[in-house]
């Protein structure tokens, strides 16, 4: 397949606001992908298959003259980036520049522009992974839930693309939970009160879990082998020896657990999230403690499709209370409110209300799990940043905040700006970070610096107000930074639908 076909599809997707039309365009191209299905799928989602290439915005500033006609194939582009990603050591910078010039010199003007966006994360076409999954389902003629489930079990849509297109639903059914291969975690939607969360979760008796301010972990053990993965499936086993030790001490040789790990102070209260995330707790002698709240597999039996009540019973049999998240099962709103008050008094950030009949819906954010926090927070994506003035002069300060929006051309919709809550250390860090992510001049010649939409930030706010200033029609009131979320990708940020739900009618 020619790269020009991908570029044309991307342009068609960007040119329409119709979700149906976007899916149709994606499906038509995916159906022709053949043995390049994985790369085509990745490119249509606007992502390189290589995690790191050593290329960035600055690498894209001095490109050769474009080719007069299209000749690059998808395979050639993938092979070129694979070569570039593999360069290291002495002379690698020059070799990377030479290989980049050779690749871009074979690309037409449109292809150069699109490849630049692919490298910098700026393919603005409004096609995120969820839309590509719909396109893959349409191209292969299989139900969308089958594609979603297989992708969740395999860890990505790219991993199941070829199977969907060549083997259909039967081939996708072969992607099941495997101990040792992390799956995308089940996610929670939001509610403003416990009563609302209980109703949203289905009513009746629910499990109310303490919501810890730690790192989400998934732990796989088979015999003496243990791996620990984050919510984005990054394996961090070596960083968490305490978790490995706890896993090996449990009375079963084979299991998959879902939980959180965090640092506690001497009084048993949670330490700042940054200490857990940066692993400074280890060097300071602070112990990290794992707490588990769900079980996906135990000694040959999968529990992903089992109701929550059954999973919790198995969890309680396997994990001692000291490593289980505090939980209340009740249908009484008054008892629920009392439990929430206890959780908050201990310094935790809220609760998650869970439907006891629900299965573990890997990778999905639905109403079966509903989080409640006393302070409204959203995980948003930084779209641009402004140079500060006064005491903040010389630092990148005010950040532009966006929610995910599949219907927009960029994939995000802006909700406001803030510099509230930023410490000097945070300002120094984000100046370095956003200089790396800049897609325009970051030398101070421009007041606003656009950045690749990659960095997730947790924002607290006092409310939402109707706004004609922003395309989404809503703006954050008194927004302030809680923390930067390096454990989340932009694809996991909150959506404009979630924001509208919080805003209410």
Short mmCIF file of C-alpha atoms in Angstrom, two decimals:
data_model
loop_
_atom_site.label_atom_id
_atom_site.label_comp_id
_atom_site.label_asym_id
_atom_site.label_seq_id
_atom_site.Cartn_x
_atom_site.Cartn_y
_atom_site.Cartn_z
CA UNK A 1 0.00 0.00 0.00
CA UNK A 2 1.25 3.48 -0.85
CA UNK A 3 1.74 6.04 1.91
CA UNK A 4 -0.35 8.35 -0.27
CA UNK A 5 -3.39 6.15 0.43
CA UNK A 6 -2.93 6.67 4.19
CA UNK A 7 -2.48 10.41 3.75
CA UNK A 8 -5.59 10.66 1.57
CA UNK A 9 -7.63 8.75 4.15
CA UNK A 10 -6.32 10.95 6.95
CA UNK A 11 -7.32 14.05 4.98
CA UNK A 12 -10.78 12.63 4.32
CA UNK A 13 -11.25 11.84 8.00
CA UNK A 14 -10.12 15.32 9.00
CA UNK A 15 -12.45 16.94 6.47
CA UNK A 16 -15.68 15.60 8.00
CA UNK A 17 -17.29 15.93 11.42
CA UNK A 18 -19.48 12.89 10.77
CA UNK A 19 -18.41 9.91 12.84
CA UNK A 20 -20.10 7.60 10.34
CA UNK A 21 -18.13 9.12 7.46
CA UNK A 22 -14.87 8.90 9.40
CA UNK A 23 -15.44 5.22 10.14
CA UNK A 24 -16.34 4.51 6.51
CA UNK A 25 -13.13 6.13 5.26
CA UNK A 26 -11.02 4.21 7.77
CA UNK A 27 -12.76 0.93 6.95
CA UNK A 28 -12.18 1.30 3.21
CA UNK A 29 -8.43 1.70 3.69
CA UNK A 30 -8.13 -0.99 6.36
CA UNK A 31 -9.87 -3.47 4.06
CA UNK A 32 -7.02 -3.02 1.58
CA UNK A 33 -4.19 -3.26 4.13
CA UNK A 34 -3.24 -6.89 3.46
CA UNK A 35 -0.11 -8.03 5.29
CA UNK A 36 0.61 -4.43 6.35
CA UNK A 37 -2.46 -4.35 8.60
CA UNK A 38 -0.57 -3.58 11.81
CA UNK A 39 1.30 -0.60 10.35
CA UNK A 40 -1.74 0.73 8.48
CA UNK A 41 -3.82 0.51 11.66
CA UNK A 42 -1.18 2.34 13.67
CA UNK A 43 -0.77 5.07 11.06
CA UNK A 44 -4.51 5.60 10.70
CA UNK A 45 -4.64 6.17 14.45
CA UNK A 46 -1.90 8.78 14.01
CA UNK A 47 0.87 6.85 15.75
CA UNK A 48 4.23 5.38 14.88
CA UNK A 49 4.77 1.76 15.84
CA UNK A 50 8.15 2.64 17.34
CA UNK A 51 7.98 3.92 20.93
CA UNK A 52 11.00 6.20 20.44
CA UNK A 53 12.78 7.37 17.31
CA UNK A 54 14.98 10.18 18.60
CA UNK A 55 13.11 12.56 16.28
CA UNK A 56 11.11 15.60 17.31
CA UNK A 57 9.92 19.02 16.25
CA UNK A 58 13.44 20.36 15.78
CA UNK A 59 14.33 17.42 13.52
CA UNK A 60 11.51 18.46 11.21
CA UNK A 61 12.70 22.04 10.63
CA UNK A 62 15.20 21.45 7.82
CA UNK A 63 13.69 18.93 5.44
CA UNK A 64 14.74 18.32 1.82
CA UNK A 65 12.64 19.47 -1.11
CA UNK A 66 9.57 17.23 -1.55
CA UNK A 67 9.29 14.63 -4.30
CA UNK A 68 7.16 15.39 -7.32
CA UNK A 69 5.09 12.21 -7.20
CA UNK A 70 4.11 9.52 -4.70
CA UNK A 71 6.27 6.41 -4.54
CA UNK A 72 6.74 5.62 -0.83
CA UNK A 73 5.04 2.49 0.43
CA UNK A 74 3.80 1.95 3.96
CA UNK A 75 6.32 -0.84 4.42
CA UNK A 76 9.22 1.39 3.34
CA UNK A 77 8.16 4.09 5.79
CA UNK A 78 7.90 1.61 8.65
CA UNK A 79 11.29 0.09 7.81
CA UNK A 80 12.85 3.56 7.67
CA UNK A 81 11.54 4.51 11.12
CA UNK A 82 12.61 1.11 12.45
CA UNK A 83 16.14 1.84 11.23
CA UNK A 84 16.10 5.35 12.70
CA UNK A 85 14.84 4.06 16.06
CA UNK A 86 17.65 1.52 16.21
CA UNK A 87 20.46 4.05 15.82
CA UNK A 88 22.56 4.69 18.92
CA UNK A 89 26.07 5.47 20.02
CA UNK A 90 28.75 7.59 18.39
CA UNK A 91 27.68 9.09 15.10
CA UNK A 92 24.04 8.18 15.59
CA UNK A 93 22.84 11.81 15.45
CA UNK A 94 24.36 12.34 12.02
CA UNK A 95 23.12 8.95 10.82
CA UNK A 96 19.62 9.75 12.08
CA UNK A 97 19.61 13.08 10.24
CA UNK A 98 20.81 11.39 7.04
CA UNK A 99 18.17 8.64 7.25
CA UNK A 100 15.45 11.22 7.98
CA UNK A 101 16.48 13.33 4.99
CA UNK A 102 16.47 10.25 2.75
CA UNK A 103 12.95 9.26 3.87
CA UNK A 104 11.45 12.75 3.62
CA UNK A 105 13.21 13.41 0.32
CA UNK A 106 11.11 10.63 -1.22
CA UNK A 107 7.86 12.08 0.14
CA UNK A 108 5.57 14.51 -1.65
CA UNK A 109 4.60 17.80 -0.03
CA UNK A 110 1.39 16.32 1.44
CA UNK A 111 3.25 13.22 2.58
CA UNK A 112 6.00 15.29 4.22
CA UNK A 113 3.39 17.32 6.09
CA UNK A 114 1.64 14.16 7.26
CA UNK A 115 4.87 12.37 8.23
CA UNK A 116 5.93 15.42 10.23
CA UNK A 117 2.65 15.17 12.12
CA UNK A 118 3.19 11.45 12.68
CA UNK A 119 6.62 12.07 14.20
CA UNK A 120 5.51 14.96 16.40
CA UNK A 121 2.14 13.50 17.40
CA UNK A 122 0.30 16.19 15.48
CA UNK A 123 -1.79 14.15 13.02
CA UNK A 124 -4.91 16.23 13.58
CA UNK A 125 -7.66 14.22 11.97
CA UNK A 126 -10.10 13.42 14.76
CA UNK A 127 -9.43 9.66 14.54
CA UNK A 128 -8.44 8.19 17.86
CA UNK A 129 -8.12 4.52 18.68
CA UNK A 130 -11.83 4.07 19.37
CA UNK A 131 -12.71 5.22 15.84
CA UNK A 132 -10.06 2.98 14.30
CA UNK A 133 -11.60 0.05 16.17
CA UNK A 134 -14.95 0.90 14.60
CA UNK A 135 -13.28 1.08 11.20
CA UNK A 136 -11.62 -2.27 11.77
CA UNK A 137 -14.95 -3.84 12.75
CA UNK A 138 -16.59 -2.46 9.59
CA UNK A 139 -13.70 -3.57 7.36
CA UNK A 140 -13.64 -7.10 8.75
CA UNK A 141 -17.41 -7.54 9.13
CA UNK A 142 -17.18 -8.50 12.79
CA UNK A 143 -19.10 -7.02 15.75
CA UNK A 144 -17.40 -4.03 17.36
CA UNK A 145 -17.48 -5.64 20.84
CA UNK A 146 -15.38 -8.52 19.48
CA UNK A 147 -12.73 -6.09 18.23
CA UNK A 148 -12.75 -4.15 21.48
CA UNK A 149 -12.44 -7.22 23.64
CA UNK A 150 -9.61 -8.71 21.57
CA UNK A 151 -7.76 -5.39 21.60
CA UNK A 152 -8.09 -5.12 25.35
CA UNK A 153 -6.82 -8.65 25.87
CA UNK A 154 -3.93 -8.15 23.44
CA UNK A 155 -3.08 -4.73 24.82
CA UNK A 156 -3.64 -2.75 21.60
CA UNK A 157 -5.76 -2.47 18.48
CA UNK A 158 -2.66 -2.84 16.31
CA UNK A 159 -2.00 -6.29 17.77
CA UNK A 160 -5.36 -7.67 16.62
CA UNK A 161 -5.73 -5.89 13.27
CA UNK A 162 -4.38 -8.68 11.10
CA UNK A 163 -6.44 -11.33 12.90
CA UNK A 164 -9.64 -9.31 12.45
CA UNK A 165 -9.08 -8.73 8.75
CA UNK A 166 -7.97 -12.26 7.87
CA UNK A 167 -9.74 -14.50 10.38
CA UNK A 168 -12.75 -12.51 11.51
CA UNK A 169 -14.54 -13.09 14.78
CA UNK A 170 -13.18 -16.61 15.17
CA UNK A 171 -9.59 -15.35 15.05
CA UNK A 172 -10.36 -12.50 17.45
CA UNK A 173 -11.83 -14.97 19.94
CA UNK A 174 -8.36 -16.47 20.33
CA UNK A 175 -7.19 -13.33 22.12
CA UNK A 176 -7.93 -14.22 25.71
CA UNK A 177 -6.40 -13.33 29.02
CA UNK A 178 -2.88 -14.72 29.25
CA UNK A 179 -0.99 -14.66 32.52
CA UNK A 180 2.14 -12.67 31.75
CA UNK A 181 0.56 -10.43 29.10
CA UNK A 182 -0.96 -7.27 30.64
CA UNK A 183 -4.44 -6.23 29.55
CA UNK A 184 -5.84 -2.72 29.57
CA UNK A 185 -7.55 -2.05 32.91
CA UNK A 186 -11.23 -1.45 33.56
CA UNK A 187 -11.92 2.24 34.10
CA UNK A 188 -14.43 4.27 36.11
CA UNK A 189 -16.81 7.03 35.08
CA UNK A 190 -17.59 9.90 37.46
CA UNK A 191 -20.39 11.16 39.67
CA UNK A 192 -20.58 14.13 42.01
CA UNK A 193 -22.24 12.36 44.97
CA UNK A 194 -22.38 8.89 46.44
CA UNK A 195 -26.14 8.72 45.93
CA UNK A 196 -25.71 9.52 42.24
CA UNK A 197 -22.91 6.98 41.92
CA UNK A 198 -24.97 4.22 43.54
CA UNK A 199 -27.85 4.93 41.17
CA UNK A 200 -25.54 5.11 38.15
CA UNK A 201 -23.93 1.79 39.08
CA UNK A 202 -27.31 0.07 38.89
CA UNK A 203 -28.86 0.52 42.32
CA UNK A 204 -29.15 -2.12 45.03
CA UNK A 205 -26.15 -3.39 46.94
CA UNK A 206 -22.83 -2.12 45.63
CA UNK A 207 -19.18 -2.43 46.62
CA UNK A 208 -17.65 0.87 47.68
CA UNK A 209 -13.86 0.82 47.39
CA UNK A 210 -11.44 3.32 48.85
CA UNK A 211 -9.91 5.35 46.02
CA UNK A 212 -6.17 5.56 46.66
CA UNK A 213 -3.95 8.28 45.21
CA UNK A 214 -1.31 5.88 43.94
CA UNK A 215 -0.11 4.18 40.76
CA UNK A 216 -2.51 1.72 39.14
CA UNK A 217 -0.79 -1.65 38.82
CA UNK A 218 -1.60 -5.02 37.30
CA UNK A 219 0.35 -7.94 38.77
CA UNK A 220 0.86 -11.23 36.93
CA UNK A 221 2.45 -14.23 38.62
CA UNK A 222 3.19 -17.65 37.21
CA UNK A 223 5.27 -19.87 39.47
CA UNK A 224 8.20 -17.70 40.61
CA UNK A 225 7.90 -15.21 37.76
CA UNK A 226 6.22 -11.87 38.44
CA UNK A 227 5.62 -8.83 36.25
CA UNK A 228 4.09 -5.54 37.32
CA UNK A 229 2.54 -3.25 34.69
CA UNK A 230 1.04 0.23 34.81
CA UNK A 231 -2.37 1.22 33.46
CA UNK A 232 -0.67 2.05 30.13
CA UNK A 233 0.90 -1.45 30.10
CA UNK A 234 4.44 -0.26 30.77
CA UNK A 235 6.27 -3.00 32.68
CA UNK A 236 7.84 -1.53 35.84
CA UNK A 237 8.65 -4.73 37.76
CA UNK A 238 12.21 -3.68 38.62
CA UNK A 239 10.98 -0.42 40.15
CA UNK A 240 8.62 -2.17 42.59
CA UNK A 241 10.44 -4.92 44.50
CA UNK A 242 7.93 -4.59 47.37
CA UNK A 243 5.10 -5.59 45.03
CA UNK A 244 7.06 -8.55 43.70
CA UNK A 245 7.74 -9.71 47.25
CA UNK A 246 4.07 -9.51 48.21
CA UNK A 247 3.01 -11.34 45.03
CA UNK A 248 5.43 -14.21 45.67
CA UNK A 249 4.15 -14.53 49.23
CA UNK A 250 0.53 -15.10 48.17
CA UNK A 251 -0.71 -18.73 48.45
CA UNK A 252 -1.20 -19.42 44.73
CA UNK A 253 1.29 -19.98 41.91
CA UNK A 254 -0.73 -18.34 39.12
CA UNK A 255 -2.87 -15.20 39.22
CA UNK A 256 -3.58 -11.72 37.82
CA UNK A 257 -4.43 -8.92 40.25
CA UNK A 258 -5.56 -5.33 39.77
CA UNK A 259 -4.65 -2.71 42.34
CA UNK A 260 -2.69 0.35 43.39
CA UNK A 261 0.68 0.97 45.00
CA UNK A 262 1.48 4.01 47.09
CA UNK A 263 3.81 5.39 49.73
CA UNK A 264 2.56 5.82 53.30
CA UNK A 265 3.96 7.90 56.13
CA UNK A 266 4.64 6.63 59.64
CA UNK A 267 1.01 7.26 60.61
CA UNK A 268 -0.26 5.18 57.70
CA UNK A 269 -1.48 8.19 55.72
CA UNK A 270 -0.73 8.54 52.00
CA UNK A 271 2.38 10.53 51.09
CA UNK A 272 2.30 12.91 48.08
CA UNK A 273 1.64 11.15 44.79
CA UNK A 274 4.90 12.44 43.32
CA UNK A 275 6.89 10.38 45.83
CA UNK A 276 5.20 7.21 44.65
CA UNK A 277 5.39 8.08 40.97
CA UNK A 278 9.01 9.24 40.94
CA UNK A 279 10.22 6.42 43.14
CA UNK A 280 11.88 8.92 45.49
CA UNK A 281 10.23 6.96 48.28
CA UNK A 282 12.69 4.10 47.75
CA UNK A 283 15.78 6.27 48.01
CA UNK A 284 14.35 8.03 51.06
CA UNK A 285 13.68 4.71 52.76
CA UNK A 286 9.90 4.99 52.44
CA UNK A 287 8.15 1.69 51.79
CA UNK A 288 5.72 1.32 48.92
CA UNK A 289 2.67 -0.77 49.73
CA UNK A 290 0.44 -2.58 47.22
CA UNK A 291 -3.31 -2.76 47.72
CA UNK A 292 -5.49 -4.92 45.48
CA UNK A 293 -9.15 -4.46 44.60
CA UNK A 294 -9.84 -6.97 41.81
CA UNK A 295 -8.80 -10.37 40.48
CA UNK A 296 -8.79 -11.43 36.83
CA UNK A 297 -7.30 -14.92 37.01
CA UNK A 298 -6.54 -17.53 39.66
CA UNK A 299 -4.88 -20.92 39.15
CA UNK A 300 -6.19 -21.67 35.67
CA UNK A 301 -9.58 -20.00 36.04
CA UNK A 302 -10.34 -16.70 34.32
CA UNK A 303 -12.58 -14.30 36.23
CA UNK A 304 -12.84 -11.52 33.63
CA UNK A 305 -16.37 -12.57 32.71
CA UNK A 306 -17.40 -13.41 36.27
CA UNK A 307 -19.63 -10.97 38.18
CA UNK A 308 -17.92 -8.57 40.54
CA UNK A 309 -19.22 -10.36 43.61
CA UNK A 310 -17.54 -13.61 42.53
CA UNK A 311 -14.25 -11.84 41.73
CA UNK A 312 -14.20 -10.17 45.14
CA UNK A 313 -14.81 -13.48 46.90
CA UNK A 314 -11.84 -15.00 45.07
CA UNK A 315 -9.74 -11.92 45.83
CA UNK A 316 -10.53 -12.17 49.54
CA UNK A 317 -9.49 -15.82 49.56
CA UNK A 318 -6.14 -15.06 47.94
CA UNK A 319 -5.02 -11.69 49.32
CA UNK A 320 -4.74 -10.96 53.05
CA UNK A 321 -6.66 -7.98 54.39
CA UNK A 322 -3.51 -5.90 54.87
CA UNK A 323 -3.06 -5.81 51.09
CA UNK A 324 -6.70 -5.32 50.11
CA UNK A 325 -8.26 -1.92 49.55
CA UNK A 326 -10.78 -1.09 52.29
CA UNK A 327 -14.26 -1.87 51.00
CA UNK A 328 -17.89 -1.61 52.11
CA UNK A 329 -20.72 -3.62 50.54
CA UNK A 330 -24.07 -1.93 51.17
CA UNK A 331 -27.33 -0.71 49.68
CA UNK A 332 -27.75 1.94 52.40
CA UNK A 333 -26.85 5.50 51.27
CA UNK A 334 -26.33 6.60 54.87
CA UNK A 335 -23.83 3.80 55.49
CA UNK A 336 -22.12 4.69 52.23
CA UNK A 337 -21.79 8.36 53.24
CA UNK A 338 -20.35 7.34 56.60
CA UNK A 339 -17.78 5.11 54.88
CA UNK A 340 -16.79 7.94 52.53
CA UNK A 341 -16.27 10.26 55.51
CA UNK A 342 -13.92 7.70 57.07
CA UNK A 343 -11.99 7.33 53.82
CA UNK A 344 -11.53 11.08 53.46
CA UNK A 345 -10.48 11.43 57.11
CA UNK A 346 -7.65 8.97 56.41
CA UNK A 347 -6.35 11.25 53.68
CA UNK A 348 -7.56 9.31 50.63
CA UNK A 349 -9.09 11.05 47.63
CA UNK A 350 -12.53 9.42 47.44
CA UNK A 351 -14.29 6.16 46.60
CA UNK A 352 -15.22 4.01 43.63
CA UNK A 353 -18.76 2.58 43.63
CA UNK A 354 -18.98 -0.78 41.83
CA UNK A 355 -21.82 -2.88 40.47
CA UNK A 356 -21.48 -6.35 42.03
CA UNK A 357 -23.08 -8.03 39.03
CA UNK A 358 -20.79 -6.44 36.43
CA UNK A 359 -18.04 -8.29 34.61
CA UNK A 360 -14.52 -6.91 34.30
CA UNK A 361 -14.85 -4.78 31.17
CA UNK A 362 -11.18 -4.43 30.29
CA UNK A 363 -10.19 -1.08 28.85
CA UNK A 364 -13.68 0.40 29.01
CA UNK A 365 -15.05 3.33 31.01
CA UNK A 366 -18.70 2.64 31.78
CA UNK A 367 -21.26 2.96 34.54
CA UNK A 368 -20.35 -0.28 36.34
CA UNK A 369 -17.58 1.54 38.20
CA UNK A 370 -18.21 5.14 39.28
CA UNK A 371 -15.68 7.30 41.11
CA UNK A 372 -16.67 10.01 43.57
CA UNK A 373 -14.28 12.69 44.82
CA UNK A 374 -15.06 15.57 47.19
CA UNK A 375 -13.15 17.88 44.86
CA UNK A 376 -13.97 17.79 41.16
CA UNK A 377 -10.96 16.76 39.10
CA UNK A 378 -10.44 15.97 35.43
CA UNK A 379 -7.50 14.43 33.62
CA UNK A 380 -6.93 16.80 30.72
CA UNK A 381 -4.31 17.21 28.00
CA UNK A 382 -2.00 20.22 27.68
CA UNK A 383 -2.53 21.72 24.19
CA UNK A 384 -0.29 24.79 24.49
CA UNK A 385 1.60 26.78 27.11
CA UNK A 386 2.35 30.48 27.58
CA UNK A 387 5.53 32.20 28.71
CA UNK A 388 5.15 33.64 32.18
CA UNK A 389 5.59 37.21 33.34
CA UNK A 390 6.64 38.85 36.59
CA UNK A 391 7.87 36.23 39.05
CA UNK A 392 7.27 33.54 36.40
CA UNK A 393 9.29 35.29 33.70
CA UNK A 394 11.55 32.84 31.89
CA UNK A 395 9.32 29.87 32.65
CA UNK A 396 6.59 28.25 30.59
CA UNK A 397 3.63 28.86 32.84
CA UNK A 398 -0.04 29.16 31.85
CA UNK A 399 -1.22 25.86 30.33
CA UNK A 400 -4.07 25.41 27.82
CA UNK A 401 -6.33 22.53 28.86
CA UNK A 402 -8.21 20.20 26.54
CA UNK A 403 -10.61 17.27 26.86
CA UNK A 404 -10.73 14.45 24.32
CA UNK A 405 -13.28 14.98 21.56
CA UNK A 406 -13.52 12.45 18.75
CA UNK A 407 -15.78 14.76 16.76
CA UNK A 408 -13.27 17.61 16.53
CA UNK A 409 -10.64 17.94 13.84
CA UNK A 410 -7.83 17.95 16.41
CA UNK A 411 -9.19 15.22 18.66
CA UNK A 412 -9.36 17.65 21.61
CA UNK A 413 -11.48 20.60 22.70
CA UNK A 414 -10.18 23.41 24.91
CA UNK A 415 -11.79 24.09 28.29
CA UNK A 416 -9.62 26.87 29.66
CA UNK A 417 -6.20 27.83 30.98
CA UNK A 418 -4.49 27.87 34.37
CA UNK A 419 -1.23 28.52 36.17
CA UNK A 420 -2.74 28.01 39.63
CA UNK A 421 -1.22 25.37 41.88
CA UNK A 422 2.22 25.42 40.24
CA UNK A 423 5.26 25.33 42.51
CA UNK A 424 8.66 26.61 41.39
CA UNK A 425 9.79 23.01 40.98
CA UNK A 426 6.78 22.29 38.78
CA UNK A 427 7.42 25.39 36.67
CA UNK A 428 11.02 24.34 36.10
CA UNK A 429 9.95 20.81 35.18
CA UNK A 430 7.21 21.86 32.81
CA UNK A 431 9.44 24.42 31.08
CA UNK A 432 11.81 21.59 30.17
CA UNK A 433 8.99 19.17 29.36
CA UNK A 434 7.00 21.49 27.10
CA UNK A 435 10.12 22.71 25.32
CA UNK A 436 10.59 19.07 24.30
CA UNK A 437 6.95 18.80 23.17
CA UNK A 438 6.86 22.16 21.37
CA UNK A 439 5.57 22.15 17.80
CA UNK A 440 6.45 25.79 17.26
CA UNK A 441 9.16 28.22 18.39
CA UNK A 442 9.89 27.89 22.12
CA UNK A 443 12.66 30.51 22.29
CA UNK A 444 10.39 33.24 23.61
CA UNK A 445 9.74 34.79 20.21
CA UNK A 446 6.12 33.67 20.48
CA UNK A 447 4.05 34.21 23.63
CA UNK A 448 2.03 31.00 23.12
CA UNK A 449 3.91 27.75 22.45
CA UNK A 450 1.79 24.98 20.90
CA UNK A 451 2.79 21.50 22.07
CA UNK A 452 2.14 17.94 21.04
CA UNK A 453 -1.03 16.79 22.87
CA UNK A 454 0.69 14.14 24.98
CA UNK A 455 1.04 15.40 28.55
CA UNK A 456 -1.87 14.61 30.86
CA UNK A 457 -2.48 16.83 33.87
CA UNK A 458 -4.97 16.37 36.72
CA UNK A 459 -6.95 19.56 37.22
CA UNK A 460 -9.13 20.46 40.19
CA UNK A 461 -11.93 22.94 39.60
CA UNK A 462 -14.84 24.49 41.44
CA UNK A 463 -17.38 24.12 38.68
CA UNK A 464 -18.20 24.52 35.00
CA UNK A 465 -19.81 27.46 33.26
CA UNK A 466 -21.37 27.89 29.86
CA UNK A 467 -18.99 29.60 27.48
CA UNK A 468 -19.12 30.90 23.92
CA UNK A 469 -15.35 31.36 23.98
CA UNK A 470 -14.52 27.68 23.69
CA UNK A 471 -15.85 25.27 21.01
CA UNK A 472 -17.11 22.77 23.59
CA UNK A 473 -19.42 25.40 25.07
CA UNK A 474 -17.99 24.92 28.58
CA UNK A 475 -15.19 26.47 30.63
CA UNK A 476 -13.58 25.42 33.89
CA UNK A 477 -14.09 27.67 36.93
CA UNK A 478 -11.08 28.26 39.19
CA UNK A 479 -9.01 25.51 37.59
CA UNK A 480 -5.78 24.55 39.36
CA UNK A 481 -3.09 21.93 38.83
CA UNK A 482 -3.14 18.94 41.17
CA UNK A 483 -0.35 16.95 39.50
CA UNK A 484 1.00 15.82 36.17
CA UNK A 485 -0.05 12.29 35.24
CA UNK A 486 2.88 10.51 33.59
CA UNK A 487 1.04 7.24 34.26
CA UNK A 488 -1.66 8.18 31.73
CA UNK A 489 -1.57 8.70 27.99
CA UNK A 490 -3.57 11.34 26.13
CA UNK A 491 -5.90 8.59 24.91
CA UNK A 492 -6.86 8.00 28.57
CA UNK A 493 -7.74 11.63 29.32
CA UNK A 494 -11.32 12.57 30.13
CA UNK A 495 -13.70 13.24 27.25
CA UNK A 496 -15.91 16.23 26.58
CA UNK A 497 -18.87 13.89 27.19
CA UNK A 498 -17.65 13.34 30.75
CA UNK A 499 -17.29 17.09 31.24
CA UNK A 500 -20.82 17.69 29.95
CA UNK A 501 -22.15 15.01 32.26
CA UNK A 502 -20.56 16.77 35.23
CA UNK A 503 -21.95 20.11 34.08
CA UNK A 504 -25.47 18.70 33.95
CA UNK A 505 -28.41 19.93 31.86
#
